[in-house]
PDB file of N, CA and C in Angstrom:
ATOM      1  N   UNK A  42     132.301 112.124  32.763  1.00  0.00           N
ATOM      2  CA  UNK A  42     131.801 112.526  34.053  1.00  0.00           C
ATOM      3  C   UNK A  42     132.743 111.941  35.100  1.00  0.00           C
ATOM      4  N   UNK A  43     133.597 112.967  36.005  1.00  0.00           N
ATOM      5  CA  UNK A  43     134.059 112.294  37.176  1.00  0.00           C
ATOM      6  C   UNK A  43     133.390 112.035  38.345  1.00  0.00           C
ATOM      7  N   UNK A  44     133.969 111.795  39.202  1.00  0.00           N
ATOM      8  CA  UNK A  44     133.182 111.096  40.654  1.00  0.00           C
ATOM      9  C   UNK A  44     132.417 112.069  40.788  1.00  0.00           C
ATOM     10  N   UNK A  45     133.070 113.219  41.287  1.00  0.00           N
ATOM     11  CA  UNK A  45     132.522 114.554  41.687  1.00  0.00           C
ATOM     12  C   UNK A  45     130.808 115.136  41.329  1.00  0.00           C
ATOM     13  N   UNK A  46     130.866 114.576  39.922  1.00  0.00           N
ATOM     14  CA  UNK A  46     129.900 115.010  39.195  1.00  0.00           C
ATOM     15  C   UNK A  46     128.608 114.473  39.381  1.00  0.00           C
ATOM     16  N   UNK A  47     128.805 112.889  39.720  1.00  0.00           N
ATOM     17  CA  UNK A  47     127.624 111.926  39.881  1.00  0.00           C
ATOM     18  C   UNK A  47     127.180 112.186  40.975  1.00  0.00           C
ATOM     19  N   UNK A  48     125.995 111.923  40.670  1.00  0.00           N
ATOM     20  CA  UNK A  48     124.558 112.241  41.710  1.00  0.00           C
ATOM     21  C   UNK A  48     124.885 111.466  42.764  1.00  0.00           C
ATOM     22  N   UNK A  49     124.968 111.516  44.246  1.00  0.00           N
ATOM     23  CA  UNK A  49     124.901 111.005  45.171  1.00  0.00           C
ATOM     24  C   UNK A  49     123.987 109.932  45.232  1.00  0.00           C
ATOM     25  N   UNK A  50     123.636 108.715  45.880  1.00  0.00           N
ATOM     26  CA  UNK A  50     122.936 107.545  45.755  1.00  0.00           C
ATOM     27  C   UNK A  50     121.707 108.223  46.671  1.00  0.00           C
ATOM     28  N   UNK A  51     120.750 107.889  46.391  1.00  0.00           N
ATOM     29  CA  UNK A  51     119.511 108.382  47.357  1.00  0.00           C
ATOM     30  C   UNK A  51     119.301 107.208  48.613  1.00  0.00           C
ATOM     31  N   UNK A  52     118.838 108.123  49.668  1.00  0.00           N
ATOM     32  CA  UNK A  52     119.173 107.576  51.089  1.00  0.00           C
ATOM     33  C   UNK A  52     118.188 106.800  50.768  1.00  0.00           C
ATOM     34  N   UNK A  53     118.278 105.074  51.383  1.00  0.00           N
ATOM     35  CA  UNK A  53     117.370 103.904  51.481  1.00  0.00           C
ATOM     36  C   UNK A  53     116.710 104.160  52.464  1.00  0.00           C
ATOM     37  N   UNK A  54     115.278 103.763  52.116  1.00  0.00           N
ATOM     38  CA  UNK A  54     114.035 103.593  53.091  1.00  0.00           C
ATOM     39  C   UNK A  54     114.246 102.527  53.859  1.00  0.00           C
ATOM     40  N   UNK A  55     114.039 102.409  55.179  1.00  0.00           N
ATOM     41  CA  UNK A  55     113.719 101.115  55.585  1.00  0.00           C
ATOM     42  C   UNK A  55     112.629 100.091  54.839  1.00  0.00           C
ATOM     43  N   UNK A  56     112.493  98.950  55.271  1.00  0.00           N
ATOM     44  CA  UNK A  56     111.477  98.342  54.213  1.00  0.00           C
ATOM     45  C   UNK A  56     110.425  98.501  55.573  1.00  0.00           C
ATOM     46  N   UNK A  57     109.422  98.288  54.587  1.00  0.00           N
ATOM     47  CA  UNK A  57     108.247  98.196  55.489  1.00  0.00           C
ATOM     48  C   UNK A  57     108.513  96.354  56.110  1.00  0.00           C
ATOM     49  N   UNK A  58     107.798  97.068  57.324  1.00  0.00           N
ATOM     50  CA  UNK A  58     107.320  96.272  58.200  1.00  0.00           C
ATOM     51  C   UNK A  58     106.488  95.213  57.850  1.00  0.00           C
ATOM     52  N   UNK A  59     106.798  93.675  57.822  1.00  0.00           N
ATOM     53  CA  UNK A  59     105.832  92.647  57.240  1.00  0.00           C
ATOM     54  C   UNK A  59     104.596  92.857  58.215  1.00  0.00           C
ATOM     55  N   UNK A  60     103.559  92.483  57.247  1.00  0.00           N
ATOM     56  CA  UNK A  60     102.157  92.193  58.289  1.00  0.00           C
ATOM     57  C   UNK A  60     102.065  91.404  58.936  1.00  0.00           C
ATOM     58  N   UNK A  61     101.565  91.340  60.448  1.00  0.00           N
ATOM     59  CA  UNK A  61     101.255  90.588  60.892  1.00  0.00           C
ATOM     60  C   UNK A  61     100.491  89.141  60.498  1.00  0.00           C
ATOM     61  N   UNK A  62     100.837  88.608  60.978  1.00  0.00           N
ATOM     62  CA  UNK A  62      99.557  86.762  60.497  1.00  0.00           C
ATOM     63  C   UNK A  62      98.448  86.910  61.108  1.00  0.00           C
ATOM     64  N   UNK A  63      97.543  86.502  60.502  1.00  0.00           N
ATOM     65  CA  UNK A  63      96.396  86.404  61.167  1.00  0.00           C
ATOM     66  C   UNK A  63      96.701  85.282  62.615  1.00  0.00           C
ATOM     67  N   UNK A  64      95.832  85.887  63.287  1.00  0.00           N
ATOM     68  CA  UNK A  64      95.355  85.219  64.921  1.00  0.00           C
ATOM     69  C   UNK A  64      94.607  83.581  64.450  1.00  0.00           C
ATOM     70  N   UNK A  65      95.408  83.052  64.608  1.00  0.00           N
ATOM     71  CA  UNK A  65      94.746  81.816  65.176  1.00  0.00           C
ATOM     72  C   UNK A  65      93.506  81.694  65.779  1.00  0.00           C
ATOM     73  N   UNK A  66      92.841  80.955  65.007  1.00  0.00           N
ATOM     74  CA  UNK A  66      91.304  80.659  65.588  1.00  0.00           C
ATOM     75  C   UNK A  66      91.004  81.009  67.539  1.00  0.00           C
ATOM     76  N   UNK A  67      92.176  79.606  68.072  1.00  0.00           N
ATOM     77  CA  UNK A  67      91.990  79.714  69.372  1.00  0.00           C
ATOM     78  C   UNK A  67      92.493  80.841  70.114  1.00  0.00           C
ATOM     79  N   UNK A  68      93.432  81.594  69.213  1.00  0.00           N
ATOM     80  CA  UNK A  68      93.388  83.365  69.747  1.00  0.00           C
ATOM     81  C   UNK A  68      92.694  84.014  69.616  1.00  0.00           C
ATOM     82  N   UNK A  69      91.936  84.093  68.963  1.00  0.00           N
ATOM     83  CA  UNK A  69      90.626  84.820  68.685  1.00  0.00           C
ATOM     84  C   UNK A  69      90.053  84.241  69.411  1.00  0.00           C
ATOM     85  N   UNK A  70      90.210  83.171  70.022  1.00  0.00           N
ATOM     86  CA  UNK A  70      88.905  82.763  70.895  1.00  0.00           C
ATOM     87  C   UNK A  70      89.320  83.181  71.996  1.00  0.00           C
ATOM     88  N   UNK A  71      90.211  83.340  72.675  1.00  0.00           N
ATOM     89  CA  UNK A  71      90.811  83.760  74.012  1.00  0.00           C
ATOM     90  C   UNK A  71      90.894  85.336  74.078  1.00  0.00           C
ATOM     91  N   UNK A  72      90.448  85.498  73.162  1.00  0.00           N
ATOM     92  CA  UNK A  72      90.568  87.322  73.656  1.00  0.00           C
ATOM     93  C   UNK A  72      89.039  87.567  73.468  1.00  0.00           C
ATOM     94  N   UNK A  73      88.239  86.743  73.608  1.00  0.00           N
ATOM     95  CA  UNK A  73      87.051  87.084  73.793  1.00  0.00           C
ATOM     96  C   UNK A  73      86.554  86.886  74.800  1.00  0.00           C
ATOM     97  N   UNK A  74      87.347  86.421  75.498  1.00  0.00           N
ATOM     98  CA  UNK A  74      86.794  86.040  77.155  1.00  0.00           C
ATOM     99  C   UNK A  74      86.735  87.325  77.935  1.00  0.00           C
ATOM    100  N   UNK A  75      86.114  87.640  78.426  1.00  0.00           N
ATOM    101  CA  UNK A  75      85.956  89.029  79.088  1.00  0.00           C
ATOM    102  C   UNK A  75      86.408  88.946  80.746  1.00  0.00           C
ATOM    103  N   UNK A  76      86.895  90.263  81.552  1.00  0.00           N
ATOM    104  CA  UNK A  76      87.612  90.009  82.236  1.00  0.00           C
ATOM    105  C   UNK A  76      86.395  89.304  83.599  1.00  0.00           C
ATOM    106  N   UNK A  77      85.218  89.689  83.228  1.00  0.00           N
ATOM    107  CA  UNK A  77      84.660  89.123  84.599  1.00  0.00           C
ATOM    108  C   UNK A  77      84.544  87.698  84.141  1.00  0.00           C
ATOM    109  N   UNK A  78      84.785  87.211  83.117  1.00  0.00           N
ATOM    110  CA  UNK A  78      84.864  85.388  82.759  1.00  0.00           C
ATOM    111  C   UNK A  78      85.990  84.937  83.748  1.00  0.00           C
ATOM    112  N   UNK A  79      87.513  85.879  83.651  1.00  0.00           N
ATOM    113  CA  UNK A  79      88.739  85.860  83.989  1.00  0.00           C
ATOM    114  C   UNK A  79      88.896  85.516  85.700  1.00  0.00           C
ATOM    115  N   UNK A  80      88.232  86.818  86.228  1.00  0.00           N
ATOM    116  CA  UNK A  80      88.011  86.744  87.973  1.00  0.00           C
ATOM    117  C   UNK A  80      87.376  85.749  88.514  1.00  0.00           C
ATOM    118  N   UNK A  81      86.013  85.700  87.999  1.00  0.00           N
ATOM    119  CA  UNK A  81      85.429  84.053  87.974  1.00  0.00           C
ATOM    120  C   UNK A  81      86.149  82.706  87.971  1.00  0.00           C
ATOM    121  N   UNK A  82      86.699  83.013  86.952  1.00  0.00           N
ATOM    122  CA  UNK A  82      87.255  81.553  86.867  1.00  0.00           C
ATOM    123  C   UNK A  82      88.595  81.537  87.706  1.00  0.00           C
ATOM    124  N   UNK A  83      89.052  82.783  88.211  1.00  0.00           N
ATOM    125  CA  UNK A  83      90.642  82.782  88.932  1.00  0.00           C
ATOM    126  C   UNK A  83      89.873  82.835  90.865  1.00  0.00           C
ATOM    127  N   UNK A  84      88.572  83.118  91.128  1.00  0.00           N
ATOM    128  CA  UNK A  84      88.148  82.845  92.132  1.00  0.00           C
ATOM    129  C   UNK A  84      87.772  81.193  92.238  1.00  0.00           C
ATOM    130  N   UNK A  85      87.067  81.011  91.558  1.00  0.00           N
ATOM    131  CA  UNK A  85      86.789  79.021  91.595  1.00  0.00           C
ATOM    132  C   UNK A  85      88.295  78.499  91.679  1.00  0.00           C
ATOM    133  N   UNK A  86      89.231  78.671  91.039  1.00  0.00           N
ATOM    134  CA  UNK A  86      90.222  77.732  91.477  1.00  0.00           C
ATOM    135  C   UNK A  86      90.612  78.371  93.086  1.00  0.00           C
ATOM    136  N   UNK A  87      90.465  79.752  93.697  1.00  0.00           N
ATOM    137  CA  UNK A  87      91.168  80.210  94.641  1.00  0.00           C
ATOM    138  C   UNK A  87      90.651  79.834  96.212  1.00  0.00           C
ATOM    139  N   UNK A  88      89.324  79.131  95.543  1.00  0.00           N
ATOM    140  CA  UNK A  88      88.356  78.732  96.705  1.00  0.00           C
ATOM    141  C   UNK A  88      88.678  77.890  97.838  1.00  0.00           C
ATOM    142  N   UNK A  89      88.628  78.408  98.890  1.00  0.00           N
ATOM    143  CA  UNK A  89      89.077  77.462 100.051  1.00  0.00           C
ATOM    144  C   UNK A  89      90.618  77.421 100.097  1.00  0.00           C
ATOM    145  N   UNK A  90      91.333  78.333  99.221  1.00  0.00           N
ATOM    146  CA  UNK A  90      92.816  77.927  99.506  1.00  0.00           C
ATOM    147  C   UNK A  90      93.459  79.466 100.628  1.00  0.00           C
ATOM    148  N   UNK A  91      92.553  80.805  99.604  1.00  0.00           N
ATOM    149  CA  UNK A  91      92.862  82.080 100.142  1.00  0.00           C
ATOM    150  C   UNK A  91      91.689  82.851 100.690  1.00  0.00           C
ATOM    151  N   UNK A  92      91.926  83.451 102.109  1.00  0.00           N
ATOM    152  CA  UNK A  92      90.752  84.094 103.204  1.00  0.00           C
ATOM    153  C   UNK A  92      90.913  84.884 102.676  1.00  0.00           C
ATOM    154  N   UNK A  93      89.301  85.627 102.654  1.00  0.00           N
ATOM    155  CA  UNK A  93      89.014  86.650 102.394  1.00  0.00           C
ATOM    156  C   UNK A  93      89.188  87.627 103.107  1.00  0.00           C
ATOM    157  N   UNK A  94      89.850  88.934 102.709  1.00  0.00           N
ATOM    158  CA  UNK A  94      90.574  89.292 103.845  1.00  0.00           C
ATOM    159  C   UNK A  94      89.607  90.589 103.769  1.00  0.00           C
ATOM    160  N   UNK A  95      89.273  91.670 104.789  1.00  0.00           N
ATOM    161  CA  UNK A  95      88.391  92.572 104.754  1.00  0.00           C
ATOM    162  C   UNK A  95      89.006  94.135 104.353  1.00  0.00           C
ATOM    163  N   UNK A  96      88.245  95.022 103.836  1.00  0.00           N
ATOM    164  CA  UNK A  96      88.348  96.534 103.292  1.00  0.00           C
ATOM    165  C   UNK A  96      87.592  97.126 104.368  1.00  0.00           C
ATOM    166  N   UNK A  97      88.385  97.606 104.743  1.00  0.00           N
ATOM    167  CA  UNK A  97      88.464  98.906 105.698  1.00  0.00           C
ATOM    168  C   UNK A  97      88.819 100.246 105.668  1.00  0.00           C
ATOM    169  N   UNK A  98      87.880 100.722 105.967  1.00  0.00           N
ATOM    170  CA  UNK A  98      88.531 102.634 106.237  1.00  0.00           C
ATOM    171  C   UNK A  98      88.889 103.378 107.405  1.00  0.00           C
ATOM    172  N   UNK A  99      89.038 104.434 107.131  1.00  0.00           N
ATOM    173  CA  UNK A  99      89.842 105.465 108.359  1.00  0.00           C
ATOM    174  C   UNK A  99      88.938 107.139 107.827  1.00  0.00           C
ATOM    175  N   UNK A 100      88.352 107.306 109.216  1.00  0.00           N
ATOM    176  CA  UNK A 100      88.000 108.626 109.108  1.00  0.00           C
ATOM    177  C   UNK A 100      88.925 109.559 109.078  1.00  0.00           C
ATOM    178  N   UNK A 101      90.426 109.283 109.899  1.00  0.00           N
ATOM    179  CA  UNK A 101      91.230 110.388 109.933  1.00  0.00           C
ATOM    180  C   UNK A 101      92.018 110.367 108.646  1.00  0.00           C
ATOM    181  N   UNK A 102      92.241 109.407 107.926  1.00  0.00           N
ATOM    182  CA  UNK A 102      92.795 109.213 106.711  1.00  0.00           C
ATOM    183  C   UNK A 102      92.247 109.937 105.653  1.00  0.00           C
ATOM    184  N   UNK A 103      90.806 109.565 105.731  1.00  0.00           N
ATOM    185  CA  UNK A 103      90.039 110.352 104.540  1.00  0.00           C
ATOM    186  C   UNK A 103      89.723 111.984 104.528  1.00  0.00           C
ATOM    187  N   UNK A 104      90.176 112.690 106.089  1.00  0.00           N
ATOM    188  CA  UNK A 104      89.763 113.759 106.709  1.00  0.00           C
ATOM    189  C   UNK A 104      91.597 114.340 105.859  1.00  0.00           C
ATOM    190  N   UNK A 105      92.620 113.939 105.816  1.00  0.00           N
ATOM    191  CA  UNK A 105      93.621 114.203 105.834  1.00  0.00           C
ATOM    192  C   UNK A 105      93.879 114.219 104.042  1.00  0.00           C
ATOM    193  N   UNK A 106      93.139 113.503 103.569  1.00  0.00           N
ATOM    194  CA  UNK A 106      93.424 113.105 102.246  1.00  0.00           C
ATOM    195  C   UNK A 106      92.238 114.276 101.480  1.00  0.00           C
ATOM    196  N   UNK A 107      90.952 114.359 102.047  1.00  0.00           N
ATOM    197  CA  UNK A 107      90.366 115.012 101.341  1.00  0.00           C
ATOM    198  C   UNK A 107      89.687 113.874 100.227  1.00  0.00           C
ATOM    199  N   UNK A 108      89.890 112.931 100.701  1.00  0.00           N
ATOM    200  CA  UNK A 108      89.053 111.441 100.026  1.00  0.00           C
ATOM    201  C   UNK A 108      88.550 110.628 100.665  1.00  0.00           C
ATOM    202  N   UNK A 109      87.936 109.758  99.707  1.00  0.00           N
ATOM    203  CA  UNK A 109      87.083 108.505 100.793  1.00  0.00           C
ATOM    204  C   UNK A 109      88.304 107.332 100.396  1.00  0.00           C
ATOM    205  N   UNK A 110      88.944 106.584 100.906  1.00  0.00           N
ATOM    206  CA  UNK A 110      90.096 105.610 101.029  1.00  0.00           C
ATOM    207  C   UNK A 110      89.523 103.980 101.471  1.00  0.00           C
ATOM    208  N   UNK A 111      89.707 103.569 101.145  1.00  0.00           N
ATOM    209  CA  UNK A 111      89.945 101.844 101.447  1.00  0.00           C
ATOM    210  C   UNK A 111      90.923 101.549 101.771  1.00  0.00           C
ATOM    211  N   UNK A 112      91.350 100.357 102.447  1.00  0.00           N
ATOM    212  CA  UNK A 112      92.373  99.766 102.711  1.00  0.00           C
ATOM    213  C   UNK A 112      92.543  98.006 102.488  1.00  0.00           C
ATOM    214  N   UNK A 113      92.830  97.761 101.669  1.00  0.00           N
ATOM    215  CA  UNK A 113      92.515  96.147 101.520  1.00  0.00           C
ATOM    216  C   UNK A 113      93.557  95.262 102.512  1.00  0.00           C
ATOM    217  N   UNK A 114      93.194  94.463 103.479  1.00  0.00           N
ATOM    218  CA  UNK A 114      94.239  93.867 104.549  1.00  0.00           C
ATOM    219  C   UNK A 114      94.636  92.534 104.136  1.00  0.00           C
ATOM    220  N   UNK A 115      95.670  92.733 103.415  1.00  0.00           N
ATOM    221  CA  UNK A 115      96.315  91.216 102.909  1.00  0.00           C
ATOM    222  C   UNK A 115      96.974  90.781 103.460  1.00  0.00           C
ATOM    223  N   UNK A 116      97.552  91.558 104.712  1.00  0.00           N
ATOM    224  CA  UNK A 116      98.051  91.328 105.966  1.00  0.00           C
ATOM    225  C   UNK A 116      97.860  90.034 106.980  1.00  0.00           C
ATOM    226  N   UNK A 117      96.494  89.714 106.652  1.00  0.00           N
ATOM    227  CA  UNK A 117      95.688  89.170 106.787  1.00  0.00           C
ATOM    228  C   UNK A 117      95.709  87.206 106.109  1.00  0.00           C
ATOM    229  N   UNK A 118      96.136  87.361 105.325  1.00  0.00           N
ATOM    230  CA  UNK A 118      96.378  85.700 104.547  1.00  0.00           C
ATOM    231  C   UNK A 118      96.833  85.172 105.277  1.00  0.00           C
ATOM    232  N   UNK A 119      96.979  84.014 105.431  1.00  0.00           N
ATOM    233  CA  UNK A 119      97.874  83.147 105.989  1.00  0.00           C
ATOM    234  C   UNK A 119      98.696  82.800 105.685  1.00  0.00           C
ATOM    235  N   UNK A 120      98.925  82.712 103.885  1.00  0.00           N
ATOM    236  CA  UNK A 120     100.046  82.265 103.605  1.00  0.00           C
ATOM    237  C   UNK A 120     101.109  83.470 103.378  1.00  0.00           C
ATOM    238  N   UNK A 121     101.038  84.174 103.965  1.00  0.00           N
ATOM    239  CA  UNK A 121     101.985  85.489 104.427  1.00  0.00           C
ATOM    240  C   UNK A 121     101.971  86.394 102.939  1.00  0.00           C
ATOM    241  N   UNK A 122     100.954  86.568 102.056  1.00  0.00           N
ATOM    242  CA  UNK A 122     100.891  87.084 101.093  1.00  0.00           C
ATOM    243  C   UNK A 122     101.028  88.560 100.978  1.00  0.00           C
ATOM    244  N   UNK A 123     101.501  89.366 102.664  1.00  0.00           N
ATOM    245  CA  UNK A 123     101.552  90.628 102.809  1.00  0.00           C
ATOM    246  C   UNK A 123     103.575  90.683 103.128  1.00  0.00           C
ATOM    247  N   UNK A 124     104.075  91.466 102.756  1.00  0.00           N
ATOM    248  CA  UNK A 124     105.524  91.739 102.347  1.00  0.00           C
ATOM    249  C   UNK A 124     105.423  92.947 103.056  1.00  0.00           C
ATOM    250  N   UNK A 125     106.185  93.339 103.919  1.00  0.00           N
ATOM    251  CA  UNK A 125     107.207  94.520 104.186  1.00  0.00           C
ATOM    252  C   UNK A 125     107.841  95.447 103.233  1.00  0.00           C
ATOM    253  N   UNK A 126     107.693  96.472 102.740  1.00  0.00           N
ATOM    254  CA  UNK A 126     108.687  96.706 101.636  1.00  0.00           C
ATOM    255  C   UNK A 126     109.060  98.354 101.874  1.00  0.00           C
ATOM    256  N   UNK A 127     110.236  98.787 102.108  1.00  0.00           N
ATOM    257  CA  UNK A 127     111.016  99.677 102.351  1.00  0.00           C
ATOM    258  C   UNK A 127     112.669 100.125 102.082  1.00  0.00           C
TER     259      UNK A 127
END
């Protein structure tokens, strides 16, 4: 049998993908915290540091949009937490 003759090598599979490890106890414990645990606990530390700044609307906005709109004014912080961006 010359070269010619022999069967071409069959194209290799990638290997599979190892499995993941199991989650760590205390990962499993942290993805059970639910997000209103999350806001809660990210408002108690935020207390007294950031004003609550007020939601407001616009009749001509919502007349123009064909929606009811909010506007959240972060404008409003003190610690200049509102940016310019253009």
């Amino acid at each position: 049998m010359n070269a010619s003759d022999r069967p071409l090598a069959p194209a290799l599979a990638p290997a599979p993908a190892p499995a993941p490890a199991p989650a760590p106890a205390l990962a499993r414990a942290a993805l059970a915290i639910s997000n209103a645990d999350i806001t809660a606990a990210a408002a108690a530390r935020l207390a007294g540091v950031a004003r609550r700044t007020p939601v407001t609307t616009s009749r001509t906005a919502d007349l123009r949009t064909g929606a009811k709109l909010f506007f959240k004014c972060e404008n409003f912080q003190r610690m200049g937490a509102f940016k310019f961006r253009g």
